[in-house]
Amino acid sequence: MTDRVPYLTSRLQGFGTTIFAEMSALASRTGAVNLGQGFPDYEGPPEVLDAAVAAIRDGHNQYPPGRGVPALREAIARHQQRFWGLAYDPDTEILVTAGATEAIAAACLALCEPGDEVVVLEPTYDSYQASIAMAGARPVFVRLEPPGYRLDAAALAAAVTPRTRLLLINSPHNPTGTVLDRDELAAVADVAVEHDLVVVTDEVYEHLVFDGAEHVPLAALPGMRDRTVTISSGGKTFNTTGWKIGWVCAPPALVTAVTTAKQFLTYVNGGPFQPAIAAGLGLPDAYFRDLAAGLATQRDLLCAGLESAGFGVFRPQGTYFVTVDIRPLRADGDGMAFCRELPERCGVVAVPNQVFYADPATGRHLVRFSFAKRPAVLEEAVARLGKLVP
Ligand SMILES: Cc1ncc(COP(=O)(O)O)c(C=O)c1O
């Protein structure tokens, strides 16, 4: 926990400035290669960029409809059918949001009573805990343990209590890069069905999966279509993280509930970006294949460099991120100190994984690097990290 912040409500104490802001500021101050925050340093497909420019020029600059422009909702429905075989009605079962982040916040605010429990995977993407806290609910953690970072079905079942309101799942998982397999997803489904729970699933990395691993949407499992709130966004799929176009796919009653909260958070956002993301979702299969193949190459490059620098590398199956154990390079295993020193020592920025754990001691020796960078930038980072070898 950080120091008490004046004026800030007790619900939000401890959620001070994020480590990403601190580390990105450190990167720009020192000129270090920023492998901390997860955003690509390359542009999205020209079709998508051109569609945004055209939308601005064509006057799509006022409030879009509350649930999103029809062209985007229809494109999301076609995408869910084409890639995952899931049918959603664009009018009643799809909601466009200000990124996945708003969708998660709106889902927690809409679906949780104060005092409810939300079961989440740990390490936990940072906005989840804040969203749960803003809803007055409480996280209950199910830990993915290194080296495999797999989901323990018994631990998941044991986390459910009479107060459990939601399961909040994330696959492909940030920061570990785990892609939950069919058995793990079946374990989630079993628990959800047995306890009649709604599941919120964050699938923003749905297209960033490597080595023949398969992304299976939770909603595709038997019994899950009608109890799952699927969240994704265009940021990672089209290299447009600054556009913040996300979405929710769920049965009508759940979409209506989430919309009720969402409409008073932002109401709407990104008018001209919505048709542009619609254009992206309609790109040919080759676009999505090439995106994953490019990232897999970048992952290989960075993982090889981290291995030769001496880190213990947990090779990810998906996402933008690789987690390493720093203890071979720093015996005290202090990841926070390591990340604060790294720009001075070798001109690279990373993020300490302790920020993804309720008890920072659990992730103290772990550090996350992003490989969503051009190969030349990763090669430079690897060369710099090579200087750490004693
Ligand atoms: C697991 C996860 N969910 C959600 C987000 C945020 O998505 P968006 O930018 O669409 O709000 C991120 C971004 O890093 C993420 O890693």
Short mmCIF file of C-alpha atoms and ligand atoms in Angstrom, two decimals:
data_model
loop_
_atom_site.label_atom_id
_atom_site.label_comp_id
_atom_site.label_asym_id
_atom_site.label_seq_id
_atom_site.Cartn_x
_atom_site.Cartn_y
_atom_site.Cartn_z
CA MET A 1 0.00 0.00 0.00
CA THR A 2 1.18 3.51 -0.76
CA ASP A 3 0.80 6.48 1.64
CA ARG A 4 -2.69 7.76 2.35
CA VAL A 5 -3.81 10.17 -0.39
CA PRO A 6 -5.72 13.22 0.96
CA TYR A 7 -9.40 13.60 -0.03
CA LEU A 8 -9.43 10.22 -1.79
CA THR A 9 -12.21 7.90 -0.68
CA SER A 10 -11.19 4.83 1.32
CA ARG A 11 -12.36 2.63 -1.58
CA LEU A 12 -9.56 4.00 -3.74
CA GLN A 13 -6.74 4.32 -1.23
CA GLY A 14 -3.80 2.26 -2.44
CA PHE A 15 -4.60 2.90 -6.11
CA GLY A 16 -2.08 5.75 -6.49
CA THR A 17 -0.24 6.63 -9.71
CA THR A 18 0.22 3.48 -11.72
CA ILE A 19 3.66 1.98 -12.14
CA PHE A 20 3.19 2.34 -15.91
CA ALA A 21 3.10 6.13 -15.61
CA GLU A 22 6.17 6.10 -13.34
CA MET A 23 8.15 3.82 -15.62
CA SER A 24 7.11 5.59 -18.85
CA ALA A 25 8.21 8.92 -17.30
CA LEU A 26 11.50 7.28 -16.36
CA ALA A 27 11.90 6.05 -19.95
CA SER A 28 11.42 9.49 -21.45
CA ARG A 29 13.68 11.14 -18.85
CA THR A 30 16.53 8.70 -19.47
CA GLY A 31 15.98 7.95 -23.17
CA ALA A 32 15.62 4.27 -22.31
CA VAL A 33 13.88 1.74 -24.57
CA ASN A 34 10.41 1.46 -23.04
CA LEU A 35 9.40 -2.18 -22.78
CA GLY A 36 7.22 -1.35 -19.77
CA GLN A 37 3.81 -0.27 -21.00
CA GLY A 38 2.02 -2.51 -23.50
CA PHE A 39 1.55 -0.50 -26.65
CA PRO A 40 2.99 -1.12 -30.11
CA ASP A 41 5.51 1.28 -31.65
CA TYR A 42 4.18 0.49 -35.15
CA GLU A 43 1.01 1.62 -36.87
CA GLY A 44 -2.22 -0.21 -37.58
CA PRO A 45 -3.36 -1.38 -41.01
CA PRO A 46 -3.78 1.45 -43.55
CA GLU A 47 -7.40 0.42 -44.23
CA VAL A 48 -8.21 1.15 -40.59
CA LEU A 49 -6.29 4.43 -40.39
CA ASP A 50 -7.77 5.64 -43.69
CA ALA A 51 -11.29 4.77 -42.54
CA ALA A 52 -10.82 6.94 -39.43
CA VAL A 53 -9.56 9.87 -41.51
CA ALA A 54 -12.47 9.45 -43.93
CA ALA A 55 -14.96 9.26 -41.03
CA ILE A 56 -13.65 12.53 -39.61
CA ARG A 57 -13.81 14.18 -43.05
CA ASP A 58 -17.29 12.74 -43.68
CA GLY A 59 -18.69 14.32 -40.54
CA HIS A 60 -18.83 11.42 -38.06
CA ASN A 61 -17.82 13.83 -35.32
CA GLN A 62 -20.86 14.06 -33.04
CA TYR A 63 -22.20 11.68 -30.40
CA PRO A 64 -22.65 8.22 -31.89
CA PRO A 65 -25.66 6.14 -30.73
CA GLY A 66 -25.44 5.04 -27.09
CA ARG A 67 -24.76 1.39 -27.89
CA GLY A 68 -22.33 2.23 -30.72
CA VAL A 69 -22.68 2.88 -34.45
CA PRO A 70 -24.67 0.12 -36.19
CA ALA A 71 -21.80 -0.58 -38.63
CA LEU A 72 -19.47 -1.44 -35.74
CA ARG A 73 -22.03 -3.52 -33.84
CA GLU A 74 -22.74 -5.45 -37.03
CA ALA A 75 -19.00 -5.89 -37.68
CA ILE A 76 -18.50 -7.20 -34.11
CA ALA A 77 -21.35 -9.67 -34.61
CA ARG A 78 -19.83 -10.89 -37.90
CA HIS A 79 -16.39 -11.16 -36.24
CA GLN A 80 -17.74 -13.28 -33.36
CA GLN A 81 -19.43 -15.58 -35.87
CA ARG A 82 -16.49 -15.79 -38.27
CA PHE A 83 -13.74 -16.47 -35.74
CA TRP A 84 -15.56 -18.12 -32.85
CA GLY A 85 -18.84 -19.44 -34.26
CA LEU A 86 -20.84 -17.33 -31.80
CA ALA A 87 -24.03 -15.56 -32.87
CA TYR A 88 -24.91 -12.21 -31.29
CA ASP A 89 -27.71 -9.83 -32.24
CA PRO A 90 -26.06 -6.47 -33.01
CA ASP A 91 -29.11 -4.57 -31.73
CA THR A 92 -29.63 -6.25 -28.38
CA GLU A 93 -26.49 -8.22 -27.54
CA ILE A 94 -23.60 -5.87 -28.34
CA LEU A 95 -22.46 -2.66 -26.64
CA VAL A 96 -19.54 -0.47 -27.76
CA THR A 97 -17.48 0.95 -24.88
CA ALA A 98 -14.55 3.29 -24.24
CA GLY A 99 -12.02 0.48 -24.46
CA ALA A 100 -12.16 -2.80 -22.61
CA THR A 101 -11.31 -0.80 -19.50
CA GLU A 102 -14.68 0.94 -19.44
CA ALA A 103 -16.47 -2.32 -20.23
CA ILE A 104 -14.85 -3.96 -17.18
CA ALA A 105 -15.66 -1.00 -14.93
CA ALA A 106 -19.25 -0.82 -16.18
CA ALA A 107 -19.69 -4.59 -15.72
CA CYS A 108 -18.45 -4.42 -12.12
CA LEU A 109 -20.59 -1.34 -11.34
CA ALA A 110 -23.67 -2.82 -12.99
CA LEU A 111 -23.44 -6.36 -11.66
CA CYS A 112 -21.95 -6.13 -8.13
CA GLU A 113 -23.60 -5.09 -4.88
CA PRO A 114 -21.35 -3.59 -2.18
CA GLY A 115 -19.79 -6.44 -0.24
CA ASP A 116 -20.02 -8.93 -3.09
CA GLU A 117 -16.99 -10.98 -4.03
CA VAL A 118 -15.43 -11.14 -7.48
CA VAL A 119 -13.15 -14.09 -8.20
CA VAL A 120 -10.15 -12.97 -10.30
CA LEU A 121 -6.98 -14.57 -11.55
CA GLU A 122 -3.75 -13.41 -9.90
CA PRO A 123 -1.49 -11.82 -11.13
CA THR A 124 -4.26 -9.37 -12.01
CA TYR A 125 -4.38 -6.69 -14.71
CA ASP A 126 -4.36 -3.46 -12.74
CA SER A 127 -7.73 -1.98 -13.67
CA TYR A 128 -9.67 -4.98 -12.35
CA GLN A 129 -8.94 -4.32 -8.71
CA ALA A 130 -9.81 -0.64 -9.05
CA SER A 131 -13.07 -1.44 -10.86
CA ILE A 132 -14.03 -3.99 -8.22
CA ALA A 133 -13.19 -1.45 -5.50
CA MET A 134 -15.23 1.30 -7.16
CA ALA A 135 -18.21 -1.07 -7.14
CA GLY A 136 -17.69 -1.61 -3.39
CA ALA A 137 -16.99 -5.28 -4.03
CA ARG A 138 -14.03 -7.39 -2.94
CA PRO A 139 -11.57 -9.40 -5.05
CA VAL A 140 -10.90 -13.04 -4.22
CA PHE A 141 -7.75 -14.24 -5.96
CA VAL A 142 -7.00 -17.52 -7.71
CA ARG A 143 -3.31 -17.63 -8.34
CA LEU A 144 -1.61 -18.76 -11.54
CA GLU A 145 1.72 -20.10 -10.28
CA PRO A 146 5.00 -20.08 -12.18
CA PRO A 147 6.60 -21.74 -14.01
CA GLY A 148 3.52 -22.92 -15.95
CA TYR A 149 1.06 -20.23 -14.81
CA ARG A 150 -1.81 -22.70 -15.35
CA LEU A 151 -5.24 -22.48 -13.73
CA ASP A 152 -5.75 -24.82 -10.78
CA ALA A 153 -9.36 -26.01 -11.03
CA ALA A 154 -9.51 -26.93 -7.33
CA ALA A 155 -8.28 -23.48 -6.28
CA LEU A 156 -10.91 -21.88 -8.50
CA ALA A 157 -13.69 -24.00 -7.01
CA ALA A 158 -12.45 -23.24 -3.49
CA ALA A 159 -12.53 -19.46 -4.13
CA VAL A 160 -16.32 -19.42 -4.57
CA THR A 161 -18.40 -18.51 -1.51
CA PRO A 162 -22.07 -17.56 -0.97
CA ARG A 163 -20.97 -13.94 -1.54
CA THR A 164 -19.46 -14.57 -4.98
CA ARG A 165 -21.18 -12.43 -7.59
CA LEU A 166 -18.87 -12.70 -10.59
CA LEU A 167 -15.97 -14.63 -12.02
CA LEU A 168 -13.66 -12.21 -13.86
CA ILE A 169 -11.45 -14.19 -16.23
CA ASN A 170 -8.74 -13.01 -18.61
CA SER A 171 -7.39 -15.14 -21.45
CA PRO A 172 -4.95 -14.67 -23.11
CA HIS A 173 -3.71 -13.45 -19.75
CA ASN A 174 -1.78 -10.31 -18.92
CA PRO A 175 0.91 -10.39 -17.54
CA THR A 176 1.71 -14.14 -17.75
CA GLY A 177 0.87 -14.80 -21.41
CA THR A 178 -1.11 -17.90 -20.44
CA VAL A 179 -3.82 -18.94 -22.89
CA LEU A 180 -6.38 -20.95 -20.96
CA ASP A 181 -6.92 -24.32 -22.65
CA ARG A 182 -10.21 -26.17 -23.06
CA ASP A 183 -9.82 -28.09 -19.79
CA GLU A 184 -9.15 -24.93 -17.82
CA LEU A 185 -12.07 -23.16 -19.45
CA ALA A 186 -14.27 -26.18 -18.74
CA ALA A 187 -13.29 -25.85 -15.07
CA VAL A 188 -14.43 -22.20 -15.15
CA ALA A 189 -17.66 -23.24 -16.84
CA ASP A 190 -18.29 -26.02 -14.29
CA VAL A 191 -17.94 -23.60 -11.38
CA ALA A 192 -20.10 -20.96 -13.09
CA VAL A 193 -22.89 -23.42 -13.90
CA GLU A 194 -22.77 -25.17 -10.50
CA HIS A 195 -23.09 -21.84 -8.62
CA ASP A 196 -25.21 -20.09 -11.26
CA LEU A 197 -22.67 -17.27 -11.67
CA VAL A 198 -22.18 -14.67 -14.36
CA VAL A 199 -18.68 -14.68 -15.86
CA VAL A 200 -16.99 -11.58 -17.24
CA THR A 201 -14.21 -12.56 -19.61
CA ASP A 202 -11.58 -10.13 -20.92
CA GLU A 203 -10.35 -11.39 -24.29
CA VAL A 204 -8.55 -8.28 -25.61
CA TYR A 205 -5.61 -10.47 -26.74
CA GLU A 206 -7.91 -12.94 -28.57
CA HIS A 207 -5.88 -12.66 -31.80
CA LEU A 208 -2.42 -12.56 -30.19
CA VAL A 209 -1.83 -16.28 -29.67
CA PHE A 210 1.30 -18.20 -30.72
CA ASP A 211 2.75 -21.66 -31.36
CA GLY A 212 -0.52 -23.20 -32.44
CA ALA A 213 -2.13 -22.45 -29.07
CA GLU A 214 -5.85 -21.89 -29.53
CA HIS A 215 -7.92 -19.05 -28.14
CA VAL A 216 -11.27 -20.46 -27.09
CA PRO A 217 -13.85 -17.87 -26.03
CA LEU A 218 -15.44 -18.83 -22.74
CA ALA A 219 -18.89 -18.11 -24.21
CA ALA A 220 -18.37 -21.01 -26.65
CA LEU A 221 -18.38 -23.62 -23.86
CA PRO A 222 -21.59 -25.54 -23.12
CA GLY A 223 -23.84 -23.64 -20.73
CA MET A 224 -21.82 -20.42 -21.00
CA ARG A 225 -23.38 -18.39 -23.84
CA ASP A 226 -26.17 -17.10 -21.62
CA ARG A 227 -24.10 -16.31 -18.54
CA THR A 228 -20.99 -14.76 -20.11
CA VAL A 229 -20.14 -11.10 -20.63
CA THR A 230 -17.39 -11.20 -23.27
CA ILE A 231 -15.20 -8.11 -23.45
CA SER A 232 -12.69 -7.20 -26.13
CA SER A 233 -11.35 -4.15 -27.90
CA GLY A 234 -9.69 -2.96 -31.07
CA GLY A 235 -6.56 -1.54 -29.44
CA LYS A 236 -4.36 -4.65 -29.52
CA THR A 237 -5.80 -6.16 -32.69
CA PHE A 238 -5.33 -3.04 -34.83
CA ASN A 239 -2.39 -1.33 -33.07
CA THR A 240 -4.66 1.52 -32.04
CA THR A 241 -4.46 1.45 -28.25
CA GLY A 242 -5.09 5.21 -28.08
CA TRP A 243 -8.47 4.97 -29.77
CA LYS A 244 -10.15 3.15 -26.89
CA ILE A 245 -12.84 1.34 -28.84
CA GLY A 246 -13.97 -1.69 -26.86
CA TRP A 247 -17.09 -3.84 -26.76
CA VAL A 248 -19.28 -6.20 -24.80
CA CYS A 249 -21.07 -9.25 -26.21
CA ALA A 250 -23.66 -10.81 -23.90
CA PRO A 251 -27.32 -11.82 -23.70
CA PRO A 252 -29.76 -8.88 -23.90
CA ALA A 253 -30.46 -8.56 -20.15
CA LEU A 254 -26.75 -8.44 -19.30
CA VAL A 255 -26.01 -5.94 -22.07
CA THR A 256 -28.87 -3.76 -20.82
CA ALA A 257 -27.52 -3.87 -17.26
CA VAL A 258 -23.96 -3.01 -18.34
CA THR A 259 -25.27 -0.25 -20.64
CA THR A 260 -27.05 1.34 -17.68
CA ALA A 261 -23.72 1.86 -15.89
CA LYS A 262 -21.74 2.63 -19.06
CA GLN A 263 -24.06 5.43 -20.20
CA PHE A 264 -23.20 7.47 -17.09
CA LEU A 265 -19.45 6.85 -17.30
CA THR A 266 -18.73 8.14 -20.82
CA TYR A 267 -22.16 7.83 -22.52
CA VAL A 268 -20.29 7.33 -25.83
CA ASN A 269 -16.79 7.80 -27.26
CA GLY A 270 -14.67 7.70 -30.38
CA GLY A 271 -17.33 8.54 -33.00
CA PRO A 272 -15.03 8.46 -36.06
CA PHE A 273 -12.96 5.57 -34.72
CA GLN A 274 -15.97 3.27 -34.48
CA PRO A 275 -16.45 2.83 -38.26
CA ALA A 276 -12.67 2.49 -38.60
CA ILE A 277 -12.57 -0.45 -36.17
CA ALA A 278 -15.54 -1.90 -38.08
CA ALA A 279 -13.37 -1.81 -41.22
CA GLY A 280 -10.58 -3.56 -39.30
CA LEU A 281 -12.84 -6.35 -38.06
CA GLY A 282 -13.71 -7.08 -41.67
CA LEU A 283 -10.09 -7.49 -42.84
CA PRO A 284 -9.20 -10.85 -44.41
CA ASP A 285 -8.00 -13.76 -42.24
CA ALA A 286 -4.43 -13.17 -43.45
CA TYR A 287 -4.30 -9.88 -41.52
CA PHE A 288 -5.04 -11.62 -38.23
CA ARG A 289 -2.64 -14.49 -38.99
CA ASP A 290 0.18 -12.10 -39.89
CA LEU A 291 -0.41 -10.04 -36.77
CA ALA A 292 0.10 -13.08 -34.54
CA ALA A 293 3.03 -14.36 -36.61
CA GLY A 294 4.81 -11.00 -36.36
CA LEU A 295 4.34 -10.86 -32.62
CA ALA A 296 5.53 -14.45 -32.23
CA THR A 297 8.77 -13.48 -34.00
CA GLN A 298 9.13 -10.46 -31.72
CA ARG A 299 8.49 -12.69 -28.69
CA ASP A 300 11.20 -15.10 -29.85
CA LEU A 301 13.68 -12.29 -30.33
CA LEU A 302 13.09 -10.80 -26.88
CA CYS A 303 12.90 -14.16 -25.06
CA ALA A 304 16.21 -15.26 -26.61
CA GLY A 305 17.82 -11.98 -25.55
CA LEU A 306 16.45 -12.23 -22.01
CA GLU A 307 17.67 -15.82 -21.76
CA SER A 308 21.17 -14.94 -22.86
CA ALA A 309 21.19 -12.03 -20.42
CA GLY A 310 20.64 -14.68 -17.72
CA PHE A 311 17.01 -14.18 -16.70
CA GLY A 312 14.69 -17.07 -15.97
CA VAL A 313 12.20 -16.66 -18.82
CA PHE A 314 8.55 -17.81 -18.67
CA ARG A 315 7.75 -18.10 -22.34
CA PRO A 316 4.26 -16.74 -23.11
CA GLN A 317 1.73 -18.37 -25.44
CA GLY A 318 0.03 -15.07 -26.19
CA THR A 319 -0.31 -11.31 -25.46
CA TYR A 320 2.36 -8.59 -25.64
CA PHE A 321 4.28 -9.67 -22.56
CA VAL A 322 6.95 -11.95 -21.16
CA THR A 323 7.61 -12.40 -17.44
CA VAL A 324 11.09 -13.15 -16.15
CA ASP A 325 12.59 -14.19 -12.82
CA ILE A 326 15.36 -11.70 -12.02
CA ARG A 327 17.03 -13.70 -9.25
CA PRO A 328 19.83 -15.08 -11.44
CA LEU A 329 20.86 -11.43 -11.96
CA ARG A 330 19.91 -9.94 -8.64
CA ALA A 331 20.16 -12.26 -5.67
CA ASP A 332 17.87 -10.24 -3.39
CA GLY A 333 15.08 -10.59 -6.00
CA ASP A 334 13.89 -7.00 -5.55
CA GLY A 335 12.02 -6.41 -8.81
CA MET A 336 10.90 -2.89 -7.95
CA ALA A 337 14.47 -1.74 -7.23
CA PHE A 338 15.67 -3.61 -10.31
CA CYS A 339 13.17 -1.79 -12.57
CA ARG A 340 13.97 1.59 -11.05
CA GLU A 341 17.69 1.01 -11.70
CA LEU A 342 17.43 -0.65 -15.10
CA PRO A 343 17.25 2.56 -17.21
CA GLU A 344 20.48 3.86 -15.62
CA ARG A 345 22.20 0.49 -15.76
CA CYS A 346 21.43 -0.40 -19.35
CA GLY A 347 18.83 1.91 -20.91
CA VAL A 348 15.77 -0.36 -20.80
CA VAL A 349 12.48 0.03 -18.94
CA ALA A 350 10.40 -2.90 -17.63
CA VAL A 351 7.61 -3.23 -15.07
CA PRO A 352 7.85 -5.06 -11.72
CA ASN A 353 5.16 -7.77 -11.53
CA GLN A 354 4.60 -7.11 -7.84
CA VAL A 355 2.05 -4.47 -8.90
CA PHE A 356 -0.13 -7.29 -10.25
CA TYR A 357 -0.35 -9.06 -6.86
CA ALA A 358 -2.45 -8.29 -3.77
CA ASP A 359 0.60 -9.07 -1.65
CA PRO A 360 3.57 -7.53 -3.50
CA ALA A 361 5.92 -10.03 -1.83
CA THR A 362 4.42 -12.78 -4.03
CA GLY A 363 5.61 -11.25 -7.28
CA ARG A 364 8.67 -9.49 -5.89
CA HIS A 365 11.24 -11.32 -8.01
CA LEU A 366 9.29 -11.11 -11.27
CA VAL A 367 9.52 -8.47 -13.99
CA ARG A 368 7.49 -7.97 -17.17
CA PHE A 369 8.82 -6.87 -20.56
CA SER A 370 6.68 -6.02 -23.61
CA PHE A 371 7.65 -7.29 -27.06
CA ALA A 372 5.09 -5.14 -28.94
CA LYS A 373 7.99 -3.22 -30.45
CA ARG A 374 9.66 -3.19 -33.86
CA PRO A 375 12.34 -5.88 -34.22
CA ALA A 376 15.07 -3.21 -34.53
CA VAL A 377 13.97 -1.74 -31.19
CA LEU A 378 13.90 -5.17 -29.56
CA GLU A 379 17.37 -5.92 -30.96
CA GLU A 380 18.64 -2.70 -29.42
CA ALA A 381 16.99 -3.58 -26.10
CA VAL A 382 18.51 -7.06 -26.21
CA ALA A 383 21.97 -5.60 -26.90
CA ARG A 384 21.56 -3.27 -23.93
CA LEU A 385 20.30 -6.05 -21.66
CA GLY A 386 23.38 -8.03 -22.68
CA LYS A 387 25.42 -5.54 -20.67
CA LEU A 388 23.85 -6.91 -17.51
CA VAL A 389 25.69 -10.22 -17.91
CA PRO A 390 28.26 -10.19 -15.10
C1 LIG B 1 -5.92 -7.69 -19.97
C2 LIG B 1 -6.22 -6.31 -20.45
N1 LIG B 1 -7.48 -5.87 -20.46
C3 LIG B 1 -7.79 -4.64 -20.89
C4 LIG B 1 -6.82 -3.78 -21.34
C5 LIG B 1 -7.19 -2.40 -21.77
O1 LIG B 1 -7.89 -2.39 -22.95
P1 LIG B 1 -8.41 -1.03 -23.57
O2 LIG B 1 -7.21 -0.22 -23.97
O3 LIG B 1 -9.25 -1.45 -24.71
O4 LIG B 1 -9.19 -0.32 -22.51
C6 LIG B 1 -5.48 -4.20 -21.37
C7 LIG B 1 -4.42 -3.28 -21.82
O5 LIG B 1 -3.27 -3.46 -21.57
C8 LIG B 1 -5.19 -5.50 -20.90
O6 LIG B 1 -3.91 -5.93 -20.88
#
